[in-house]
mmCIF file of C-alpha atoms and ligand atoms in Angstrom:
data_model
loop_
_atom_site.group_PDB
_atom_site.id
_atom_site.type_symbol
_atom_site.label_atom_id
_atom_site.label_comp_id
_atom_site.label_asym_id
_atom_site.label_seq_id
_atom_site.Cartn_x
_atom_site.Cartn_y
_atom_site.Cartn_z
ATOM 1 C CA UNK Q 1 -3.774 27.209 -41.398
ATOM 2 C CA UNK Q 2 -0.655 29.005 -42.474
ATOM 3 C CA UNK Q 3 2.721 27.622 -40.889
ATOM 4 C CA UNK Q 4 5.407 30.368 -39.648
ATOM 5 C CA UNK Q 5 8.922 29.951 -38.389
ATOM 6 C CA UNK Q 6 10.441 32.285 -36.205
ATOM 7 C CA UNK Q 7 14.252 32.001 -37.333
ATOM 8 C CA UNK Q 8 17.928 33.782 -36.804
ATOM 9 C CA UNK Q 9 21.047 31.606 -36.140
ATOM 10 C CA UNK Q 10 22.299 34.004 -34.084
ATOM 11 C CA UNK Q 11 21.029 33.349 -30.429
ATOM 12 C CA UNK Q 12 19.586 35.867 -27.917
ATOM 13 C CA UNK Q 13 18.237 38.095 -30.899
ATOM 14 C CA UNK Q 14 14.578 37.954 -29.353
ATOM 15 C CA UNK Q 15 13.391 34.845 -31.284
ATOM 16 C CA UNK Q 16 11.287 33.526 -28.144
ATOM 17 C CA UNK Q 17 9.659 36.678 -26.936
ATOM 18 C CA UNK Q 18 8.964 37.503 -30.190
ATOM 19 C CA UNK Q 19 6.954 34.323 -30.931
ATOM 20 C CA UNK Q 20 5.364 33.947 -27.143
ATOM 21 C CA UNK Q 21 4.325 37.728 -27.595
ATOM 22 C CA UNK Q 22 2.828 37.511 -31.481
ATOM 23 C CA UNK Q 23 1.006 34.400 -30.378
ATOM 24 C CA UNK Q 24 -0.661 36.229 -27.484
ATOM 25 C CA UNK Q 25 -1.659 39.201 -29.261
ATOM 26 C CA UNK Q 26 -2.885 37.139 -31.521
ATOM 27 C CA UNK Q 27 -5.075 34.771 -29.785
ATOM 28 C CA UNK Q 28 -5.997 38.049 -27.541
ATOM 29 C CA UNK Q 29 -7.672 39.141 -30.941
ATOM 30 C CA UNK Q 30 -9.350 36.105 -31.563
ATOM 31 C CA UNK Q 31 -7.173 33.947 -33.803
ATOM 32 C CA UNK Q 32 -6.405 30.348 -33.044
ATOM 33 C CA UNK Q 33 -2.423 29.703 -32.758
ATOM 34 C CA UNK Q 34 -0.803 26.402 -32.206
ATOM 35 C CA UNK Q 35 2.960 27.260 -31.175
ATOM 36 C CA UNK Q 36 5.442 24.533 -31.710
ATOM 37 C CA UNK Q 37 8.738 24.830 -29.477
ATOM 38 C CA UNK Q 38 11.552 23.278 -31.634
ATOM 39 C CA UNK Q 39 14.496 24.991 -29.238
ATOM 40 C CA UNK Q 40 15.934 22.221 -26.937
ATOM 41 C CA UNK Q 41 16.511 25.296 -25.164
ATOM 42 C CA UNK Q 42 12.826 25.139 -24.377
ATOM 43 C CA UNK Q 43 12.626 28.848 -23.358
ATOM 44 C CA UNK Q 44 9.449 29.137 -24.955
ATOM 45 C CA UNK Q 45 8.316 25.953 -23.472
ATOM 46 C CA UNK Q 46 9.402 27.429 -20.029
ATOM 47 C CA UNK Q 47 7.538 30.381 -20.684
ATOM 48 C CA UNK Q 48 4.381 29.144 -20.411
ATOM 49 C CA UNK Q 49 4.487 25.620 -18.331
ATOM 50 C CA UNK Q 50 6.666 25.869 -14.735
ATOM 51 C CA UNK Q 51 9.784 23.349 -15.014
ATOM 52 C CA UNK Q 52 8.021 21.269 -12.286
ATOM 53 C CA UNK Q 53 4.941 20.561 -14.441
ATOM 54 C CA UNK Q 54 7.219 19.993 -17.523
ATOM 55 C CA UNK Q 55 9.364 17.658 -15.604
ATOM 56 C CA UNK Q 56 6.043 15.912 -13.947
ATOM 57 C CA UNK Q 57 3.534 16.169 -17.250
ATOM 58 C CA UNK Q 58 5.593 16.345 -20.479
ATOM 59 C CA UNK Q 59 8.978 15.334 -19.755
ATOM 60 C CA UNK Q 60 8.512 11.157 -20.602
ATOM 61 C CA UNK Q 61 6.239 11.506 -23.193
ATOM 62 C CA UNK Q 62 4.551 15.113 -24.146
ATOM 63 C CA UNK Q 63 7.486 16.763 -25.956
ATOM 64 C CA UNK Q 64 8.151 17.286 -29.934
ATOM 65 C CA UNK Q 65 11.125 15.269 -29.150
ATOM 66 C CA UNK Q 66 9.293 11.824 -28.164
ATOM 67 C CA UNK Q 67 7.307 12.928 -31.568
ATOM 68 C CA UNK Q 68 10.640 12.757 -33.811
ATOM 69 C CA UNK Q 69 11.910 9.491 -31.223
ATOM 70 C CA UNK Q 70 8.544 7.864 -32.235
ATOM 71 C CA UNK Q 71 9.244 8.410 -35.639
ATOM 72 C CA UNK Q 72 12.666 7.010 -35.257
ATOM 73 C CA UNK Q 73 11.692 3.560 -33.645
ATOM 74 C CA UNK Q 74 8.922 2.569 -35.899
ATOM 75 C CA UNK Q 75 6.054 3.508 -33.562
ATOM 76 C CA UNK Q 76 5.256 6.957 -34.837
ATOM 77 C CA UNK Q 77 2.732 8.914 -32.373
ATOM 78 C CA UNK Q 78 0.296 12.304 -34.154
ATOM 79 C CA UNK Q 79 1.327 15.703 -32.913
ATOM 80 C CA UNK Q 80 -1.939 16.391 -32.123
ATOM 81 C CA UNK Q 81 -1.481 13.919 -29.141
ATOM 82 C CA UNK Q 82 1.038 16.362 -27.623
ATOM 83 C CA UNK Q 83 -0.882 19.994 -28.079
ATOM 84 C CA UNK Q 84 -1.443 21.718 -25.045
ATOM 85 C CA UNK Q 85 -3.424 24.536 -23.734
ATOM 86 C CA UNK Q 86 -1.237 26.872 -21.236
ATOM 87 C CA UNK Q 87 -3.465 26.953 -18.434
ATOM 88 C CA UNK Q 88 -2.608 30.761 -17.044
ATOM 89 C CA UNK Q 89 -2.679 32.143 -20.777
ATOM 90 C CA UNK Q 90 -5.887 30.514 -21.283
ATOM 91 C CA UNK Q 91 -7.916 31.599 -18.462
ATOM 92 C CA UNK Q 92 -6.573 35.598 -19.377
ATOM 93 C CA UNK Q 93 -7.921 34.448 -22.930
ATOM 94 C CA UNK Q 94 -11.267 33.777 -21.424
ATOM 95 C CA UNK Q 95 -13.290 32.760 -24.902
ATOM 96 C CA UNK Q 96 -11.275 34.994 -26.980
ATOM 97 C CA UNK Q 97 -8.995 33.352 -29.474
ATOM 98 C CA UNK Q 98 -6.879 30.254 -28.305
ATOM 99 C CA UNK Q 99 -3.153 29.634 -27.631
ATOM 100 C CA UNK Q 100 -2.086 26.028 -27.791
ATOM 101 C CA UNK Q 101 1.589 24.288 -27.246
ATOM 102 C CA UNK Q 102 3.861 21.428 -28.444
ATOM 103 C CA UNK Q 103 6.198 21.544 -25.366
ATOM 104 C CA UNK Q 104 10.089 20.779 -26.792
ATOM 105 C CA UNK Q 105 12.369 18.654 -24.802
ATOM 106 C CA UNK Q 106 16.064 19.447 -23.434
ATOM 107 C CA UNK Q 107 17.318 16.185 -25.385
ATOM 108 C CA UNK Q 108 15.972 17.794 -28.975
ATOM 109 C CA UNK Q 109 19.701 18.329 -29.381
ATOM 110 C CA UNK Q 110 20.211 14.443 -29.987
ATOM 111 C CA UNK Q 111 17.166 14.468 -32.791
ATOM 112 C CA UNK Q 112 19.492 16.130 -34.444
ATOM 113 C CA UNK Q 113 22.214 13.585 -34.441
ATOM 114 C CA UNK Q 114 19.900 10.715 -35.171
ATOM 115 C CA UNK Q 115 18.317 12.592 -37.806
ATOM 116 C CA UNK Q 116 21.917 12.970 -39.671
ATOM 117 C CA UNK Q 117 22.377 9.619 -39.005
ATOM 118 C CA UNK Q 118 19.830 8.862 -41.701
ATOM 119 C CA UNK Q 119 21.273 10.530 -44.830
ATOM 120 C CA UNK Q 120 23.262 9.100 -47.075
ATOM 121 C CA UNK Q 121 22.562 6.056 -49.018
ATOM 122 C CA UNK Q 122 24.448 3.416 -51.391
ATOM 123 C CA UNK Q 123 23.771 5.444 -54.483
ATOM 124 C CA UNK Q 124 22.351 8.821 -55.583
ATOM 125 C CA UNK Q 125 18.634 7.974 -55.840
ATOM 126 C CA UNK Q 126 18.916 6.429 -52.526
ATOM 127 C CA UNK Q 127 20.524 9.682 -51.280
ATOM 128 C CA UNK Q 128 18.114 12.035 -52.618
ATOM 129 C CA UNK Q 129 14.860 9.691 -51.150
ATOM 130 C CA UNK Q 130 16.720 9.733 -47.636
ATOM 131 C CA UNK Q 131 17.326 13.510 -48.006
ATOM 132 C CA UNK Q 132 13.927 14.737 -48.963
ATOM 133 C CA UNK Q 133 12.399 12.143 -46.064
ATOM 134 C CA UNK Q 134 14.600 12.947 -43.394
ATOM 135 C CA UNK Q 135 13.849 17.025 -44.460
ATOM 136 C CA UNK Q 136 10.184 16.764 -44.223
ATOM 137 C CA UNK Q 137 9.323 14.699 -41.634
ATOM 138 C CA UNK Q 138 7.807 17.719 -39.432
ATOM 139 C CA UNK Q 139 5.616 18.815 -43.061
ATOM 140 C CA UNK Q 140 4.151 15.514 -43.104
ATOM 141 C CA UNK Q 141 3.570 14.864 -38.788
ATOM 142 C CA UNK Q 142 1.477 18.756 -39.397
ATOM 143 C CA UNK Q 143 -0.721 17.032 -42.264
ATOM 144 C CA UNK Q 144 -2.467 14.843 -38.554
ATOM 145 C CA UNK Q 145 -3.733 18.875 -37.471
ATOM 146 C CA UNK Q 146 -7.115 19.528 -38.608
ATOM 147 C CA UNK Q 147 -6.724 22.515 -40.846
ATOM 148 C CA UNK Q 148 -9.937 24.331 -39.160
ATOM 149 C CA UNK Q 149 -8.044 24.040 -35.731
ATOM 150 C CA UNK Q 150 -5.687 26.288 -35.878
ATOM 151 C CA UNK Q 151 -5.130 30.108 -38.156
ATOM 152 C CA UNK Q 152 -1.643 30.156 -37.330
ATOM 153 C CA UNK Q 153 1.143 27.763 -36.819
ATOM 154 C CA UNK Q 154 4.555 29.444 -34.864
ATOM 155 C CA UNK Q 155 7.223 27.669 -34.715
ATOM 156 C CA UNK Q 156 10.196 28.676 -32.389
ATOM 157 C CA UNK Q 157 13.494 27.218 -34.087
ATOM 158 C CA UNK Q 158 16.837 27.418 -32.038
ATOM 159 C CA UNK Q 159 19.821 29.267 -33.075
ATOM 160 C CA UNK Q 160 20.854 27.463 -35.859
ATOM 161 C CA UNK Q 161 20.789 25.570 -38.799
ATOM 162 C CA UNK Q 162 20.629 21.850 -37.980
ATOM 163 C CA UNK Q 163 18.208 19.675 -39.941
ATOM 164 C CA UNK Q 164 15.234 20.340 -36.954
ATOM 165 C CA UNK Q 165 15.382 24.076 -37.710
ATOM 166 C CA UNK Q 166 15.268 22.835 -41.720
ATOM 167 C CA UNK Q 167 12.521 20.590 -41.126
ATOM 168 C CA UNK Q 168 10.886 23.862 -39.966
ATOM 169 C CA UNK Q 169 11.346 25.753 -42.913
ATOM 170 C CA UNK Q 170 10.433 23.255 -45.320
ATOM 171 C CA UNK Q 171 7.312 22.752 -43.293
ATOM 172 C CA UNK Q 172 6.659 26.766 -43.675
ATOM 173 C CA UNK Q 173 4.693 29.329 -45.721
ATOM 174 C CA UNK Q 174 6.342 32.015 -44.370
ATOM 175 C CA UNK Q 175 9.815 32.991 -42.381
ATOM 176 C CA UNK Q 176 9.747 35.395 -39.610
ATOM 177 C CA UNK Q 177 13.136 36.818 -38.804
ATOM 178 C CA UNK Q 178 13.926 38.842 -35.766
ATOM 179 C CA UNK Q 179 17.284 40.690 -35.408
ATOM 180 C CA UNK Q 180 19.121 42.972 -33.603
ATOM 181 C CA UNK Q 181 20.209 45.940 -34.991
ATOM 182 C CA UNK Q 182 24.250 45.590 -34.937
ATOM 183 C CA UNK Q 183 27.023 44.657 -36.888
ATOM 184 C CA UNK Q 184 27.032 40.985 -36.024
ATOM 185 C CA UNK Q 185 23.000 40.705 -36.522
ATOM 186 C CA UNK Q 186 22.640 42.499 -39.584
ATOM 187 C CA UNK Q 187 25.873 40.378 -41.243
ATOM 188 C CA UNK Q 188 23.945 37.113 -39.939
ATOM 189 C CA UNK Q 189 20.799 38.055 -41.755
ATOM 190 C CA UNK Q 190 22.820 38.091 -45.023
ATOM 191 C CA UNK Q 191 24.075 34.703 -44.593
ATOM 192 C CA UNK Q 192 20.952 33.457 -43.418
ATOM 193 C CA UNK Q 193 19.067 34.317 -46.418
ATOM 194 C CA UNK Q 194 21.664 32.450 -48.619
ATOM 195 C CA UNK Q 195 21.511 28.902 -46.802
ATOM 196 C CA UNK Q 196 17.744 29.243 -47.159
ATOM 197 C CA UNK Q 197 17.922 29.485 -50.658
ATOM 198 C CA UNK Q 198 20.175 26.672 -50.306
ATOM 199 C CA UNK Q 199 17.944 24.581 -48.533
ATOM 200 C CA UNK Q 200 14.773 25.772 -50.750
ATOM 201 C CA UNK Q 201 17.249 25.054 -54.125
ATOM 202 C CA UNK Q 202 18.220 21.824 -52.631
ATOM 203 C CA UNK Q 203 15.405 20.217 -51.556
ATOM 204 C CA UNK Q 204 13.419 21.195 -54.656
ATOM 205 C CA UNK Q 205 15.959 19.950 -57.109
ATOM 206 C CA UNK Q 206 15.951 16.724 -55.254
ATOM 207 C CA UNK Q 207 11.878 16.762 -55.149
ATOM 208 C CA UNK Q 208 11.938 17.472 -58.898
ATOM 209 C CA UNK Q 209 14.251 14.222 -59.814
ATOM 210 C CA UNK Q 210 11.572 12.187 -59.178
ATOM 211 C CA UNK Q 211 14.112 9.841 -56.299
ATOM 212 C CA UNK Q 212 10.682 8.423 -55.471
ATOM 213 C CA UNK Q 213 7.478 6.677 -56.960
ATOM 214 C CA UNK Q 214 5.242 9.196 -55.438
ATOM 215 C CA UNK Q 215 5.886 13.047 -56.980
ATOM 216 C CA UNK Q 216 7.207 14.829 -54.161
ATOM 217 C CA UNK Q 217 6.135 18.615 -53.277
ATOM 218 C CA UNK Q 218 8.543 21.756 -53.924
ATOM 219 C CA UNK Q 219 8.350 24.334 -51.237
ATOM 220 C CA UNK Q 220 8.672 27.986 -51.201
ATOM 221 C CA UNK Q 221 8.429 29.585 -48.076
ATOM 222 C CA UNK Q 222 8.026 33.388 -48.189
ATOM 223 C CA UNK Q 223 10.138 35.613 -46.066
ATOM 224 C CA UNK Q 224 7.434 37.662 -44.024
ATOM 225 C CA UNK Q 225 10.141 40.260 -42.956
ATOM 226 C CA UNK Q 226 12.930 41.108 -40.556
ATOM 227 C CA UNK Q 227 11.356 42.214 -37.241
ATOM 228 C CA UNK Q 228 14.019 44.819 -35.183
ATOM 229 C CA UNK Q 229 13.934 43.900 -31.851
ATOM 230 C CA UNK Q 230 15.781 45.187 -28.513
ATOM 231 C CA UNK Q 231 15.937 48.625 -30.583
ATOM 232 C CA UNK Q 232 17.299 51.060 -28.349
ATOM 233 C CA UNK Q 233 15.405 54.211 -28.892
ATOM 234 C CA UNK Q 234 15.984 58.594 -27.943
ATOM 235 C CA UNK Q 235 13.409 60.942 -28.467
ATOM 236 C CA UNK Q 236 11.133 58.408 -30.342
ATOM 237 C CA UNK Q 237 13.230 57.096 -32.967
ATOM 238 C CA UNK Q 238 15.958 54.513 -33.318
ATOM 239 C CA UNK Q 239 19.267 55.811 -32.155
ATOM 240 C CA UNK Q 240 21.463 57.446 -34.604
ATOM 241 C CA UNK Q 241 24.122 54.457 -34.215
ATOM 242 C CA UNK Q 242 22.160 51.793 -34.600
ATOM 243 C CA UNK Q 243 19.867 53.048 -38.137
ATOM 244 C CA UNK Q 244 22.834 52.604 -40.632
ATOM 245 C CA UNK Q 245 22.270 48.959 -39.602
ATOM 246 C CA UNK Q 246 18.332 49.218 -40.420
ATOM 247 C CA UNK Q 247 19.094 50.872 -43.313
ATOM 248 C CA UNK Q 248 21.532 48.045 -44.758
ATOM 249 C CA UNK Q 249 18.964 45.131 -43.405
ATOM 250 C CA UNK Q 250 16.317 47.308 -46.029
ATOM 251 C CA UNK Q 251 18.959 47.203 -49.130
ATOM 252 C CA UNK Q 252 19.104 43.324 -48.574
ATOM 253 C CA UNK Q 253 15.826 43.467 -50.627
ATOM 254 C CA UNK Q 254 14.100 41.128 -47.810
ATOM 255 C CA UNK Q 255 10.944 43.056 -46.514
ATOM 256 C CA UNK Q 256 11.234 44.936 -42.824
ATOM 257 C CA UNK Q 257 8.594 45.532 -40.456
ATOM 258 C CA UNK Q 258 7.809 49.319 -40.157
ATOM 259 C CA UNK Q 259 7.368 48.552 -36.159
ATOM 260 C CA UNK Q 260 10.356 48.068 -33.950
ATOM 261 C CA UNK Q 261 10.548 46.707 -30.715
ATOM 262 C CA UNK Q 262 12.608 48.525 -28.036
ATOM 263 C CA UNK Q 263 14.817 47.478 -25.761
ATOM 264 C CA UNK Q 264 13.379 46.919 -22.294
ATOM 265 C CA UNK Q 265 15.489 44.775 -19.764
ATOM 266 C CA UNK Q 266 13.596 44.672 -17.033
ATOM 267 C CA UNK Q 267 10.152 43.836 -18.527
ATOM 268 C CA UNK Q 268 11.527 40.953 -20.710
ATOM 269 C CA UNK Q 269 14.107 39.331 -18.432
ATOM 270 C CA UNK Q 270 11.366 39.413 -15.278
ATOM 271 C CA UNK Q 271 8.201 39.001 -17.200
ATOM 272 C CA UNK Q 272 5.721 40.625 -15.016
ATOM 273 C CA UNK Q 273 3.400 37.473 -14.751
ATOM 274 C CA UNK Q 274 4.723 34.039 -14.834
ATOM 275 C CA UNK Q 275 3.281 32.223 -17.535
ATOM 276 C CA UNK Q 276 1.750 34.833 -19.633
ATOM 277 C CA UNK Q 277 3.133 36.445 -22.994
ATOM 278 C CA UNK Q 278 3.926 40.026 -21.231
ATOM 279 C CA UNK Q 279 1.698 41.333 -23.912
ATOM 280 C CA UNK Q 280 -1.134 39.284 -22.137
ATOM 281 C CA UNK Q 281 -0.165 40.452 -18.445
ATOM 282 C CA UNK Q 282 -2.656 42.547 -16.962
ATOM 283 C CA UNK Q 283 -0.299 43.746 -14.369
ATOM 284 C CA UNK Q 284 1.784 46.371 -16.595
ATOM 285 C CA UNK Q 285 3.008 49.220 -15.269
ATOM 286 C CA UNK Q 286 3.046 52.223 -16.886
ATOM 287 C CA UNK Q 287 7.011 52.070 -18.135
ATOM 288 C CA UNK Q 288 6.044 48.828 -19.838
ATOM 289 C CA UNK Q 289 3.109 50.287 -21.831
ATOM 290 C CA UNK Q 290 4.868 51.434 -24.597
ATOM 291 C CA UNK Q 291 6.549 48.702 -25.452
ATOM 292 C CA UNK Q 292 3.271 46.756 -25.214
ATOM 293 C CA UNK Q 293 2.304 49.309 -27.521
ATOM 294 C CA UNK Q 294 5.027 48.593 -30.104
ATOM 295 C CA UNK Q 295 4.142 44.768 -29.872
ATOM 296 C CA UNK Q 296 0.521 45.809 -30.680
ATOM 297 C CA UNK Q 297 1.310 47.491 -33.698
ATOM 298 C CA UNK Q 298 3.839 45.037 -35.110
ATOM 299 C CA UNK Q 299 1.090 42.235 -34.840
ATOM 300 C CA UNK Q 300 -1.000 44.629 -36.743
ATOM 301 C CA UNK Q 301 1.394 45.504 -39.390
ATOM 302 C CA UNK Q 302 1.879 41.019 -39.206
ATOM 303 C CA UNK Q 303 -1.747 40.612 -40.007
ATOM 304 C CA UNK Q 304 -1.939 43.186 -42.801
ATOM 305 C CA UNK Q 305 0.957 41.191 -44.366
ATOM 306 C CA UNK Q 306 -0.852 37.793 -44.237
ATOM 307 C CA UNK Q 307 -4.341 39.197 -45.219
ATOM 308 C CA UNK Q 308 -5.759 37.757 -41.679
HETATM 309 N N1 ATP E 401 12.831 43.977 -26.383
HETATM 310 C C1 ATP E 401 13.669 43.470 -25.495
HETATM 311 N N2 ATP E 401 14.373 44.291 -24.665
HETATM 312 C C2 ATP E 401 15.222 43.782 -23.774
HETATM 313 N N3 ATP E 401 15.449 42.488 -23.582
HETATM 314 C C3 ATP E 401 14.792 41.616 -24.357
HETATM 315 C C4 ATP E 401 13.869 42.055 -25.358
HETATM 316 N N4 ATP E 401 13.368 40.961 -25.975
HETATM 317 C C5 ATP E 401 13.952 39.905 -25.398
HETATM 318 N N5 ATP E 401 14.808 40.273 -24.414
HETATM 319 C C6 ATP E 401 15.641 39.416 -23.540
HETATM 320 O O1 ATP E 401 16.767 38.971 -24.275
HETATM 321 C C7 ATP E 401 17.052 37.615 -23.989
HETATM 322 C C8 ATP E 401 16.973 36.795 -25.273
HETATM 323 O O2 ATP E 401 15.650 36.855 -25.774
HETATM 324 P P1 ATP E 401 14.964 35.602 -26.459
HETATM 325 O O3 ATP E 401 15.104 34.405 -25.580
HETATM 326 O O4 ATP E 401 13.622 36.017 -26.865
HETATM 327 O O5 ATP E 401 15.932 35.470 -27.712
HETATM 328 P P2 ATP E 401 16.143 34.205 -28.673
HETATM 329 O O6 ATP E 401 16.582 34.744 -29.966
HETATM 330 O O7 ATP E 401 14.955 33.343 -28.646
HETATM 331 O O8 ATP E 401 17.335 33.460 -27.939
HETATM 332 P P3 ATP E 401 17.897 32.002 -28.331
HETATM 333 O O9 ATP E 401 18.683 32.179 -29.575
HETATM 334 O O10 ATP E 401 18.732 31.613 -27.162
HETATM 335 O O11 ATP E 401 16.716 31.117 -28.541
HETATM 336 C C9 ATP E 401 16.053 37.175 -22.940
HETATM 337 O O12 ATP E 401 16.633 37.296 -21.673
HETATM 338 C C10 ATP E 401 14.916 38.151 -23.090
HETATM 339 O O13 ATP E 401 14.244 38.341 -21.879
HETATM 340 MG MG1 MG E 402 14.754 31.297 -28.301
#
């Protein structure tokens, strides 16, 4: 079981669709993926389960936010209580591979809050212990998942860089980023990379000064590679404004996907099928294939990266 984020702090860069889209390609080829939604956005969440249903089924007690409340009061549930199986996706799956949920929760944003509310201690050592326990909270709730369950593990982190987003990356093997390719984006990417070496350097020189009894774990999670989404595209190839800013994402020494993803409003903002990863929907029309085409091969190029 390997255990991806899907990052960027800047919002509206793809993130979501990305995710929703690998994870049905995947499972469409067999593998077993368990997405977590860590967005109190909960676009990804509202992708696959109708507001109703979330509101009726998950709202009270079935999001990754009564998960970190449970934590928080003492009375700590297992994540594997709150996996679900999207129903639509699952029938379109048939006995293919298998694409499971942990719904997220509108009122993730106060997790946050609470979770701050934890640092900090009367000396160092207490610091450090309150710091490293408060980071990997999420690392040790995934230790409940049976390993055999699941191939992949996506999480879907908001857009930014608040201590749920780091308790996905220190949970993580790998980082997948998606970007735009424009001034702002390819800036953000820079930046990004720096406060994850941040957090990495941080919480591993913390881990390594022994603040506890038991030894504590370093981390090192791998940057898969910058996936260029929303690419606009003219006579099949990037247009000629937008591949300086492909070309600088490259010299950042961070690996980038060979596949892009074009832009394509319609298809993305009105997802053909409700409830279904549009790479899933078996109601594409013929503008929409190539795209579906693009997401096909980037999952490819994915897979050759992780050896699946
Ligand atoms: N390839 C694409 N072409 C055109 N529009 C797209 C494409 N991919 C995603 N979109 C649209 O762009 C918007 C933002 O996409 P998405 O929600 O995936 O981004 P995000 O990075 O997850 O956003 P946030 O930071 O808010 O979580 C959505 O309306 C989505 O439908
Ligand atoms: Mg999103």
């Amino acid at each position: 079981m390997r255990i991806i984020s899907v990052i960027n702090y800047k919002g509206g860069v793809g993130k979501t669709s990305v995710t929703a889209n690998l994870a049905g390609e995947l499972a469409y080829r067999g593998r077993k993926i368990l997405l977590i939604d860590l967005d109190p956005q909960a676009s990804l969440t509202f992708s696959l389960i109708k507001p109703e249903e979330w509101k009726a089924d998950f709202e009270k007690s079935g999001t990754i936010k009564n998960w970190f409340d449970s934590m928080e009061d003492g009375n700590p549930i297992s994540l594997n209580d709150l996996i679900y199986s999207p129903e639509k996706t699952k029938k379109i799956l048939e006995d293919r591979g298998k694409l499971n949920l942990i719904p997220s929760h509108l009122g993730l944003i106060n997790v946050d809050l609470e979770l701050a509310t934890e640092l900090g201690g009367a000396n160092i050592k207490q610091s450090k212990r309150k710091y490293l326990k408060v980071h990997k909270r999420l690392f040790d709730g995934l230790k409940s998942i049976d390993k055999e369950l699941y191939d992949i593990v996506l999480i879907d982190c908001p857009p930014n860089f608040n201590i749920v987003t780091k308790n996905a990356i220190v949970a993580s093997d790998y980082i997948l980023i998606p970007a735009k390719p424009d001034y702002l984006s390819t800036l953000g990417i820079d930046y990004l990379i720096r406060s994850l070496d941040e957090l990495v350097n941080n919480f591993n020189d913390f881990a390594e000064s022994g603040s506890g009894d038991e030894v504590e774990r370093t981390i090192k999670p791998e940057i898969l590679g910058v996936i260029f989404t929303m690419v606009q595209f003219y006579s099949n190839r990037p247009i000629a404004t937008i591949r300086p800013f492909i070309a600088q994402t490259k010299s950042l020494d961070i690996p980038v996907f060979a596949s892009y993803i074009r832009e394509n409003k319609t298809m993305f903002a009105d997802a053909p099928q409700y409830g279904v990863p549009v790479v899933l929907s078996n109601t594409i029309s013929e503008t929409y294939r190539q795209v579906v085409e693009e997401i096909k091969e980037f999952v490819t190029e994915f897979e050759k990266k992780l050896n699946l």
